[in-house]
Amino acid sequence: MRIALASFSCDPARGGAERYAVDLAQALRGRGHAADLLAAEGPGANLPADGLTRAGKYLSYLQALQAHLSKEKYDVVHAMLPVRECDLYHPHAGSAIAAYQTRRLNRFNRKRRLYAQVERKLLNDPAGPQVLCLSDYIQRQFSPLLPEAQDKLLPLFNGVDIHRFDPAGKAEDRRRLRGNWGVKENTPVALMIAQDLERKGLRQALEAMALANPFHLVVLTRQKTKPYQQLALKLGLAGHITFAPATADPRPYYRAADFFLLPTRHDPCSLVVLEALAMGLPVISTAQNGACQIMRHGVHGFVMPTPDDIAGLAEAINVLCNPAQCGSMSRAAVQLRSHLSIETHLQTLEEYYRLVIDH
């Protein structure tokens, strides 16, 4: 099959949908398909996105994508963001309409408004695309947007390359990175990988950290961290937190940590949570994270009902700061590896591609 993968950015260091798009293109090629990643930003970007604002660049990308698709013949067009035409719509950030309606500040964000407008037109088209839902959480979000076309909602739970995300080599990476951070071997280390730090719950994590037993928090991010450094100082956490730049290969960081912390307000199906579980890390996240449907609360970590329960978050952290309890949950997380495999994800996706072609 010849497949077009539409993603505005294709920078794997950004994680999330961007890293997924790059990995998916590579995996599909490995399975014998001709997969073209059509992106405007990141290594290998091949479509222009001219404009002085983010909204202007998005509109430019839509025009360039439409022009490309009018010239090239694809069996399937698989889009990771709202576009004007596609066969499969794979909204990694969840519904743009829902985000625009529920977050008041988005009303003043022209790019978010355009995302919602393009998504609404796409969904209202009777000949519009099938919607790939990363989790039950996202399927529930889209269900009221397609009241007469529930059959268009196709489940596609995220997957990870369990051969790549393997705990092997843990001792070496653990020793090296903890040395870099000045962390003793017996000090518990939590890891957070996030770009939108406010939405992903770093503020709540720091507030819970101030109440919990002592541990060290490592945050991988591309975002500016000065406000959180100031908060950490105010809470008396100086020396207990390390901010490190985002990386295309976070595996050494998973190996150096004891558990993963992501008290997010909204995450369709966090890949970093699935990667952490595959690497044997218990996870603390929330019911607003679709990835947590694979977890059992108290077995593979903790699924908090809300990120704002700071005391409850601190209690969960304290459990995972106990080596025996953390070790038990780590072994349970490793048992999930076969359920997290990208192979299942790819096989399901290929079935959906064939469904599109046969339609």
Tab-separated table of N, CA and C in Angstrom, residues 155-312:
chain	number	residue	atom	x	y	z
A	155	PRO	N	-11.483	1.878	17.406
A	155	PRO	CA	-10.493	1.833	18.484
A	155	PRO	C	-9.102	1.449	17.973
A	156	LEU	N	-8.096	2.178	18.405
A	156	LEU	CA	-6.705	1.868	18.043
A	156	LEU	C	-5.820	2.276	19.218
A	157	PHE	N	-5.728	1.398	20.205
A	157	PHE	CA	-4.922	1.708	21.380
A	157	PHE	C	-3.453	1.819	20.980
A	158	ASN	N	-2.759	2.762	21.588
A	158	ASN	CA	-1.351	2.983	21.267
A	158	ASN	C	-0.505	1.743	21.573
A	159	GLY	N	0.621	1.659	20.926
A	159	GLY	CA	1.561	0.585	21.185
A	159	GLY	C	2.980	1.121	21.136
A	160	VAL	N	3.924	0.354	21.686
A	160	VAL	CA	5.326	0.747	21.678
A	160	VAL	C	6.171	-0.423	21.183
A	161	ASP	N	7.337	-0.101	20.718
A	161	ASP	CA	8.278	-1.122	20.265
A	161	ASP	C	8.923	-1.746	21.499
A	162	ILE	N	8.415	-2.902	21.929
A	162	ILE	CA	8.911	-3.499	23.170
A	162	ILE	C	10.317	-4.065	23.014
A	163	HIS	N	10.774	-4.242	21.779
A	163	HIS	CA	12.163	-4.671	21.587
A	163	HIS	C	13.106	-3.488	21.835
A	164	ARG	N	12.647	-2.305	21.468
A	164	ARG	CA	13.445	-1.097	21.687
A	164	ARG	C	13.331	-0.628	23.133
A	165	PHE	N	12.116	-0.625	23.651
A	165	PHE	CA	11.908	-0.185	25.035
A	165	PHE	C	11.983	-1.404	25.950
A	166	ASP	N	13.225	-1.781	26.202
A	166	ASP	CA	13.554	-2.980	26.954
A	166	ASP	C	14.362	-2.559	28.184
A	167	PRO	N	14.033	-3.083	29.365
A	167	PRO	CA	14.774	-2.680	30.574
A	167	PRO	C	16.244	-3.102	30.572
A	168	ALA	N	16.663	-3.959	29.639
A	168	ALA	CA	18.060	-4.428	29.610
A	168	ALA	C	19.025	-3.241	29.583
A	169	GLY	N	20.104	-3.347	30.346
A	169	GLY	CA	21.079	-2.258	30.437
A	169	GLY	C	20.776	-1.293	31.556
A	170	LYS	N	19.821	-1.671	32.418
A	170	LYS	CA	19.364	-0.762	33.470
A	170	LYS	C	20.478	-0.352	34.426
A	171	ALA	N	21.289	-1.328	34.853
A	171	ALA	CA	22.304	-1.026	35.878
A	171	ALA	C	23.297	0.021	35.393
A	172	GLU	N	23.741	-0.114	34.150
A	172	GLU	CA	24.750	0.819	33.623
A	172	GLU	C	24.181	2.234	33.512
A	173	ASP	N	22.990	2.366	32.908
A	173	ASP	CA	22.386	3.689	32.756
A	173	ASP	C	22.027	4.290	34.112
A	174	ARG	N	21.571	3.451	35.013
A	174	ARG	CA	21.194	3.918	36.348
A	174	ARG	C	22.398	4.514	37.076
A	175	ARG	N	23.511	3.824	37.019
A	175	ARG	CA	24.727	4.278	37.693
A	175	ARG	C	25.243	5.570	37.059
A	176	ARG	N	25.267	5.623	35.740
A	176	ARG	CA	25.819	6.791	35.037
A	176	ARG	C	24.981	8.045	35.268
A	177	LEU	N	23.668	7.953	35.043
A	177	LEU	CA	22.826	9.136	35.137
A	177	LEU	C	22.666	9.607	36.582
A	178	ARG	N	22.529	8.679	37.513
A	178	ARG	CA	22.416	9.090	38.906
A	178	ARG	C	23.697	9.790	39.373
A	179	GLY	N	24.821	9.352	38.826
A	179	GLY	CA	26.063	10.052	39.122
A	179	GLY	C	26.037	11.469	38.597
A	180	ASN	N	25.502	11.640	37.382
A	180	ASN	CA	25.386	12.980	36.789
A	180	ASN	C	24.476	13.882	37.618
A	181	TRP	N	23.426	13.296	38.194
A	181	TRP	CA	22.455	14.081	38.953
A	181	TRP	C	22.869	14.267	40.414
A	182	GLY	N	23.910	13.569	40.842
A	182	GLY	CA	24.319	13.628	42.237
A	182	GLY	C	23.335	12.946	43.161
A	183	VAL	N	22.728	11.845	42.668
A	183	VAL	CA	21.711	11.126	43.426
A	183	VAL	C	22.294	9.816	43.938
A	184	LYS	N	22.104	9.525	45.212
A	184	LYS	CA	22.600	8.279	45.801
A	184	LYS	C	21.781	7.092	45.303
A	185	GLU	N	22.397	5.912	45.334
A	185	GLU	CA	21.761	4.705	44.815
A	185	GLU	C	20.440	4.395	45.501
A	186	ASN	N	20.355	4.653	46.809
A	186	ASN	CA	19.144	4.290	47.543
A	186	ASN	C	18.088	5.394	47.555
A	187	THR	N	18.323	6.496	46.836
A	187	THR	CA	17.336	7.577	46.742
A	187	THR	C	16.341	7.265	45.633
A	188	PRO	N	15.034	7.223	45.916
A	188	PRO	CA	14.051	6.974	44.853
A	188	PRO	C	14.079	8.105	43.820
A	189	VAL	N	13.959	7.719	42.549
A	189	VAL	CA	13.944	8.702	41.458
A	189	VAL	C	12.656	8.538	40.650
A	190	ALA	N	11.944	9.639	40.488
A	190	ALA	CA	10.758	9.676	39.632
A	190	ALA	C	11.114	10.412	38.353
A	191	LEU	N	10.507	9.988	37.256
A	191	LEU	CA	10.747	10.603	35.950
A	191	LEU	C	9.457	11.174	35.397
A	192	MET	N	9.544	12.366	34.809
A	192	MET	CA	8.444	12.951	34.054
A	192	MET	C	8.982	13.375	32.700
A	193	ILE	N	8.282	13.004	31.625
A	193	ILE	CA	8.630	13.459	30.276
A	193	ILE	C	7.413	14.197	29.752
A	194	ALA	N	7.540	15.488	29.502
A	194	ALA	CA	6.377	16.291	29.124
A	194	ALA	C	6.819	17.568	28.431
A	195	GLN	N	5.937	18.087	27.580
A	195	GLN	CA	6.196	19.366	26.920
A	195	GLN	C	5.292	20.475	27.464
A	196	ASP	N	4.003	20.196	27.604
A	196	ASP	CA	3.084	21.184	28.171
A	196	ASP	C	3.038	20.951	29.677
A	197	LEU	N	3.977	21.548	30.393
A	197	LEU	CA	4.189	21.211	31.793
A	197	LEU	C	3.000	21.560	32.679
A	198	GLU	N	2.277	22.611	32.351
A	198	GLU	CA	1.117	22.977	33.160
A	198	GLU	C	0.013	21.938	33.005
A	199	ARG	N	-0.272	21.561	31.756
A	199	ARG	CA	-1.313	20.555	31.515
A	199	ARG	C	-0.907	19.177	32.027
A	200	LYS	N	0.383	18.871	31.928
A	200	LYS	CA	0.846	17.545	32.334
A	200	LYS	C	1.024	17.395	33.848
A	201	GLY	N	0.830	18.500	34.588
A	201	GLY	CA	0.741	18.379	36.042
A	201	GLY	C	2.034	18.548	36.816
A	202	LEU	N	3.017	19.256	36.268
A	202	LEU	CA	4.258	19.432	37.021
A	202	LEU	C	4.022	20.247	38.289
A	203	ARG	N	3.158	21.242	38.237
A	203	ARG	CA	2.871	22.040	39.438
A	203	ARG	C	2.317	21.143	40.551
A	204	GLN	N	1.353	20.286	40.193
A	204	GLN	CA	0.779	19.376	41.193
A	204	GLN	C	1.830	18.382	41.693
A	205	ALA	N	2.698	17.928	40.782
A	205	ALA	CA	3.755	16.992	41.177
A	205	ALA	C	4.682	17.624	42.211
A	206	LEU	N	5.037	18.891	42.010
A	206	LEU	CA	5.920	19.578	42.952
A	206	LEU	C	5.229	19.802	44.297
A	207	GLU	N	3.936	20.147	44.261
A	207	GLU	CA	3.211	20.359	45.513
A	207	GLU	C	3.102	19.048	46.294
A	208	ALA	N	2.876	17.942	45.582
A	208	ALA	CA	2.822	16.634	46.248
A	208	ALA	C	4.204	16.227	46.746
A	209	MET	N	5.221	16.588	45.987
A	209	MET	CA	6.597	16.272	46.360
A	209	MET	C	6.953	16.906	47.706
A	210	ALA	N	6.429	18.087	47.953
A	210	ALA	CA	6.707	18.791	49.211
A	210	ALA	C	6.080	18.085	50.410
A	211	LEU	N	5.051	17.259	50.160
A	211	LEU	CA	4.375	16.539	51.234
A	211	LEU	C	4.880	15.108	51.394
A	212	ALA	N	5.533	14.583	50.351
A	212	ALA	CA	5.897	13.170	50.312
A	212	ALA	C	7.257	12.912	50.953
A	213	ASN	N	7.566	11.629	51.109
A	213	ASN	CA	8.902	11.233	51.547
A	213	ASN	C	9.932	11.721	50.544
A	214	PRO	N	11.166	11.964	50.962
A	214	PRO	CA	12.175	12.512	50.044
A	214	PRO	C	12.428	11.602	48.837
A	215	PHE	N	12.457	12.208	47.653
A	215	PHE	CA	12.839	11.516	46.430
A	215	PHE	C	13.369	12.556	45.451
A	216	HIS	N	13.916	12.113	44.344
A	216	HIS	CA	14.457	13.027	43.338
A	216	HIS	C	13.585	12.954	42.092
A	217	LEU	N	13.231	14.098	41.546
A	217	LEU	CA	12.397	14.170	40.345
A	217	LEU	C	13.231	14.654	39.169
A	218	VAL	N	13.181	13.914	38.061
A	218	VAL	CA	13.857	14.297	36.819
A	218	VAL	C	12.780	14.623	35.787
A	219	VAL	N	12.873	15.808	35.185
A	219	VAL	CA	11.890	16.264	34.199
A	219	VAL	C	12.590	16.484	32.866
A	220	LEU	N	12.182	15.719	31.851
A	220	LEU	CA	12.684	15.916	30.489
A	220	LEU	C	11.689	16.787	29.742
A	221	THR	N	12.140	17.926	29.240
A	221	THR	CA	11.218	18.845	28.581
A	221	THR	C	11.963	19.802	27.666
A	222	ARG	N	11.233	20.334	26.703
A	222	ARG	CA	11.758	21.409	25.851
A	222	ARG	C	11.219	22.760	26.304
A	223	GLN	N	10.309	22.741	27.237
A	223	GLN	CA	9.663	23.971	27.685
A	223	GLN	C	10.554	24.733	28.654
A	224	LYS	N	10.348	26.040	28.747
A	224	LYS	CA	11.066	26.851	29.719
A	224	LYS	C	10.616	26.456	31.119
A	225	THR	N	11.565	26.300	32.004
A	225	THR	CA	11.268	25.746	33.331
A	225	THR	C	11.435	26.739	34.483
A	226	LYS	N	11.769	27.986	34.187
A	226	LYS	CA	12.050	28.948	35.257
A	226	LYS	C	10.918	29.061	36.281
A	227	PRO	N	9.629	29.133	35.850
A	227	PRO	CA	8.559	29.237	36.859
A	227	PRO	C	8.527	28.035	37.799
A	228	TYR	N	8.865	26.859	37.290
A	228	TYR	CA	8.828	25.653	38.113
A	228	TYR	C	10.077	25.562	38.992
A	229	GLN	N	11.173	26.084	38.512
A	229	GLN	CA	12.368	26.164	39.357
A	229	GLN	C	12.102	27.083	40.546
A	230	GLN	N	11.408	28.187	40.281
A	230	GLN	CA	11.074	29.122	41.357
A	230	GLN	C	10.112	28.487	42.353
A	231	LEU	N	9.128	27.723	41.826
A	231	LEU	CA	8.186	27.041	42.707
A	231	LEU	C	8.905	25.997	43.557
A	232	ALA	N	9.816	25.244	42.935
A	232	ALA	CA	10.575	24.233	43.663
A	232	ALA	C	11.381	24.878	44.794
A	233	LEU	N	11.975	26.036	44.514
A	233	LEU	CA	12.749	26.756	45.530
A	233	LEU	C	11.838	27.198	46.676
A	234	LYS	N	10.664	27.702	46.320
A	234	LYS	CA	9.697	28.167	47.317
A	234	LYS	C	9.233	27.019	48.210
A	235	LEU	N	9.109	25.816	47.627
A	235	LEU	CA	8.621	24.650	48.369
A	235	LEU	C	9.735	23.915	49.106
A	236	GLY	N	10.955	24.421	49.011
A	236	GLY	CA	12.080	23.797	49.692
A	236	GLY	C	12.583	22.544	49.004
A	237	LEU	N	12.433	22.485	47.688
A	237	LEU	CA	12.809	21.284	46.926
A	237	LEU	C	14.107	21.460	46.149
A	238	ALA	N	14.803	22.558	46.380
A	238	ALA	CA	16.064	22.791	45.669
A	238	ALA	C	17.016	21.619	45.926
A	239	GLY	N	17.622	21.135	44.870
A	239	GLY	CA	18.526	20.005	44.977
A	239	GLY	C	17.839	18.666	44.829
A	240	HIS	N	16.501	18.687	44.782
A	240	HIS	CA	15.746	17.439	44.653
A	240	HIS	C	15.069	17.304	43.283
A	241	ILE	N	15.382	18.202	42.374
A	241	ILE	CA	14.772	18.148	41.049
A	241	ILE	C	15.816	18.480	39.993
A	242	THR	N	15.800	17.726	38.904
A	242	THR	CA	16.707	17.953	37.776
A	242	THR	C	15.875	18.180	36.521
A	243	PHE	N	16.126	19.283	35.829
A	243	PHE	CA	15.507	19.536	34.537
A	243	PHE	C	16.526	19.187	33.458
A	244	ALA	N	16.126	18.354	32.521
A	244	ALA	CA	17.025	17.928	31.443
A	244	ALA	C	16.340	18.159	30.102
A	245	PRO	N	17.113	18.439	29.050
A	245	PRO	CA	16.506	18.689	27.743
A	245	PRO	C	15.872	17.431	27.163
A	246	ALA	N	14.788	17.624	26.415
A	246	ALA	CA	14.123	16.506	25.744
A	246	ALA	C	15.102	15.804	24.817
A	247	THR	N	14.884	14.529	24.623
A	247	THR	CA	15.774	13.726	23.801
A	247	THR	C	14.973	12.776	22.935
A	248	ALA	N	15.526	12.430	21.784
A	248	ALA	CA	14.866	11.464	20.904
A	248	ALA	C	14.981	10.045	21.449
A	249	ASP	N	15.872	9.828	22.399
A	249	ASP	CA	16.055	8.502	22.990
A	249	ASP	C	15.995	8.601	24.510
A	250	PRO	N	14.790	8.455	25.092
A	250	PRO	CA	14.663	8.595	26.543
A	250	PRO	C	14.951	7.308	27.314
A	251	ARG	N	15.318	6.240	26.625
A	251	ARG	CA	15.461	4.944	27.298
A	251	ARG	C	16.431	4.965	28.485
A	252	PRO	N	17.589	5.614	28.393
A	252	PRO	CA	18.466	5.633	29.568
A	252	PRO	C	17.813	6.266	30.789
A	253	TYR	N	16.944	7.246	30.577
A	253	TYR	CA	16.272	7.921	31.686
A	253	TYR	C	15.249	7.003	32.347
A	254	TYR	N	14.519	6.232	31.522
A	254	TYR	CA	13.603	5.243	32.100
A	254	TYR	C	14.389	4.248	32.968
A	255	ARG	N	15.535	3.814	32.465
A	255	ARG	CA	16.319	2.800	33.190
A	255	ARG	C	16.887	3.336	34.496
A	256	ALA	N	17.115	4.649	34.542
A	256	ALA	CA	17.705	5.245	35.739
A	256	ALA	C	16.671	5.578	36.799
A	257	ALA	N	15.381	5.529	36.429
A	257	ALA	CA	14.311	5.922	37.349
A	257	ALA	C	13.699	4.710	38.049
A	258	ASP	N	12.948	4.994	39.115
A	258	ASP	CA	12.219	3.956	39.844
A	258	ASP	C	10.738	3.945	39.499
A	259	PHE	N	10.175	5.123	39.217
A	259	PHE	CA	8.762	5.173	38.809
A	259	PHE	C	8.534	6.407	37.941
A	260	PHE	N	7.384	6.433	37.263
A	260	PHE	CA	7.054	7.498	36.320
A	260	PHE	C	5.889	8.296	36.880
A	261	LEU	N	5.963	9.612	36.735
A	261	LEU	CA	4.989	10.515	37.348
A	261	LEU	C	4.417	11.448	36.279
A	262	LEU	N	3.093	11.412	36.073
A	262	LEU	CA	2.459	12.274	35.073
A	262	LEU	C	1.009	12.558	35.490
A	263	PRO	N	0.806	13.481	36.446
A	263	PRO	CA	-0.553	13.800	36.897
A	263	PRO	C	-1.272	14.758	35.937
A	264	THR	N	-1.510	14.302	34.726
A	264	THR	CA	-1.997	15.142	33.636
A	264	THR	C	-3.478	15.487	33.753
A	265	ARG	N	-3.822	16.638	33.201
A	265	ARG	CA	-5.226	17.049	33.129
A	265	ARG	C	-5.912	16.482	31.891
A	266	HIS	N	-5.150	16.190	30.864
A	266	HIS	CA	-5.735	15.655	29.621
A	266	HIS	C	-4.634	15.023	28.792
A	267	ASP	N	-4.808	13.756	28.473
A	267	ASP	CA	-3.856	13.050	27.623
A	267	ASP	C	-4.604	11.913	26.936
A	268	PRO	N	-4.805	11.993	25.617
A	268	PRO	CA	-5.582	10.960	24.921
A	268	PRO	C	-5.073	9.545	25.165
A	269	CYS	N	-3.785	9.344	25.055
A	269	CYS	CA	-3.180	8.036	25.334
A	269	CYS	C	-1.671	8.225	25.334
A	270	SER	N	-1.147	8.575	26.471
A	270	SER	CA	0.245	8.996	26.579
A	270	SER	C	1.229	7.886	26.223
A	271	LEU	N	2.006	8.118	25.171
A	271	LEU	CA	3.011	7.140	24.774
A	271	LEU	C	4.074	6.968	25.843
A	272	VAL	N	4.439	8.050	26.525
A	272	VAL	CA	5.498	7.932	27.526
A	272	VAL	C	5.068	7.042	28.688
A	273	VAL	N	3.777	7.032	28.995
A	273	VAL	CA	3.290	6.125	30.033
A	273	VAL	C	3.444	4.677	29.590
A	274	LEU	N	3.107	4.394	28.337
A	274	LEU	CA	3.235	3.025	27.824
A	274	LEU	C	4.700	2.614	27.735
A	275	GLU	N	5.556	3.552	27.331
A	275	GLU	CA	6.989	3.263	27.293
A	275	GLU	C	7.515	2.965	28.697
A	276	ALA	N	7.074	3.768	29.665
A	276	ALA	CA	7.521	3.563	31.042
A	276	ALA	C	7.112	2.182	31.545
A	277	LEU	N	5.863	1.803	31.303
A	277	LEU	CA	5.399	0.483	31.728
A	277	LEU	C	6.208	-0.619	31.054
A	278	ALA	N	6.467	-0.458	29.750
A	278	ALA	CA	7.255	-1.458	29.024
A	278	ALA	C	8.669	-1.564	29.583
A	279	MET	N	9.181	-0.466	30.132
A	279	MET	CA	10.512	-0.455	30.728
A	279	MET	C	10.499	-0.902	32.192
A	280	GLY	N	9.317	-1.306	32.680
A	280	GLY	CA	9.223	-1.807	34.034
A	280	GLY	C	9.051	-0.751	35.100
A	281	LEU	N	8.593	0.429	34.720
A	281	LEU	CA	8.379	1.496	35.708
A	281	LEU	C	6.910	1.549	36.113
A	282	PRO	N	6.592	1.454	37.393
A	282	PRO	CA	5.226	1.752	37.831
A	282	PRO	C	4.906	3.203	37.487
A	283	VAL	N	3.629	3.483	37.263
A	283	VAL	CA	3.211	4.804	36.798
A	283	VAL	C	2.195	5.408	37.751
A	284	ILE	N	2.347	6.689	38.023
A	284	ILE	CA	1.304	7.474	38.689
A	284	ILE	C	0.786	8.469	37.654
A	285	SER	N	-0.480	8.308	37.277
A	285	SER	CA	-1.089	9.244	36.337
A	285	SER	C	-2.545	9.443	36.750
A	286	THR	N	-3.412	9.812	35.807
A	286	THR	CA	-4.786	10.171	36.162
A	286	THR	C	-5.799	9.503	35.245
A	287	ALA	N	-7.048	9.572	35.658
A	287	ALA	CA	-8.146	9.038	34.849
A	287	ALA	C	-8.348	9.856	33.583
A	288	GLN	N	-7.718	11.022	33.501
A	288	GLN	CA	-7.798	11.855	32.284
A	288	GLN	C	-6.711	11.476	31.279
A	289	ASN	N	-6.049	10.363	31.508
A	289	ASN	CA	-5.017	9.852	30.600
A	289	ASN	C	-5.499	8.513	30.050
A	290	GLY	N	-5.804	8.473	28.737
A	290	GLY	CA	-6.335	7.258	28.131
A	290	GLY	C	-5.416	6.063	28.251
A	291	ALA	N	-4.111	6.295	28.376
A	291	ALA	CA	-3.160	5.190	28.484
A	291	ALA	C	-3.402	4.360	29.735
A	292	CYS	N	-4.025	4.953	30.745
A	292	CYS	CA	-4.197	4.268	32.025
A	292	CYS	C	-5.230	3.152	31.969
A	293	GLN	N	-5.962	3.029	30.860
A	293	GLN	CA	-6.923	1.934	30.781
A	293	GLN	C	-6.226	0.571	30.769
A	294	ILE	N	-4.940	0.546	30.441
A	294	ILE	CA	-4.177	-0.700	30.440
A	294	ILE	C	-3.723	-1.075	31.854
A	295	MET	N	-3.808	-0.138	32.789
A	295	MET	CA	-3.291	-0.330	34.142
A	295	MET	C	-4.376	-0.791	35.109
A	296	ARG	N	-3.950	-1.445	36.186
A	296	ARG	CA	-4.806	-1.719	37.338
A	296	ARG	C	-4.295	-0.894	38.508
A	297	HIS	N	-5.185	-0.064	39.034
A	297	HIS	CA	-4.829	0.811	40.156
A	297	HIS	C	-4.319	-0.025	41.319
A	298	GLY	N	-3.149	0.330	41.825
A	298	GLY	CA	-2.567	-0.389	42.943
A	298	GLY	C	-1.773	-1.613	42.548
A	299	VAL	N	-1.761	-1.931	41.254
A	299	VAL	CA	-0.999	-3.089	40.761
A	299	VAL	C	0.168	-2.639	39.889
A	300	HIS	N	-0.141	-1.795	38.900
A	300	HIS	CA	0.891	-1.294	37.984
A	300	HIS	C	1.292	0.144	38.316
A	301	GLY	N	0.754	0.643	39.401
A	301	GLY	CA	0.952	2.030	39.789
A	301	GLY	C	-0.361	2.561	40.325
A	302	PHE	N	-0.615	3.853	40.092
A	302	PHE	CA	-1.829	4.468	40.622
A	302	PHE	C	-2.472	5.364	39.573
A	303	VAL	N	-3.787	5.219	39.411
A	303	VAL	CA	-4.560	6.067	38.503
A	303	VAL	C	-5.395	6.991	39.378
A	304	MET	N	-4.947	8.236	39.509
A	304	MET	CA	-5.623	9.202	40.376
A	304	MET	C	-6.882	9.728	39.689
A	305	PRO	N	-7.979	9.923	40.441
A	305	PRO	CA	-9.208	10.432	39.816
A	305	PRO	C	-9.060	11.850	39.290
A	306	THR	N	-8.163	12.614	39.896
A	306	THR	CA	-7.932	14.000	39.473
A	306	THR	C	-6.495	14.384	39.805
A	307	PRO	N	-5.873	15.236	39.012
A	307	PRO	CA	-4.514	15.670	39.346
A	307	PRO	C	-4.466	16.633	40.527
A	308	ASP	N	-5.617	17.145	40.954
A	308	ASP	CA	-5.647	18.158	42.004
A	308	ASP	C	-5.728	17.577	43.415
A	309	ASP	N	-5.763	16.243	43.534
A	309	ASP	CA	-5.743	15.602	44.853
A	309	ASP	C	-4.281	15.489	45.286
A	310	ILE	N	-3.743	16.576	45.805
A	310	ILE	CA	-2.316	16.641	46.133
A	310	ILE	C	-1.961	15.660	47.244
A	311	ALA	N	-2.816	15.562	48.247
A	311	ALA	CA	-2.538	14.636	49.352
A	311	ALA	C	-2.549	13.194	48.858
A	312	GLY	N	-3.514	12.867	47.999
A	312	GLY	CA	-3.579	11.516	47.445
A	312	GLY	C	-2.386	11.214	46.561
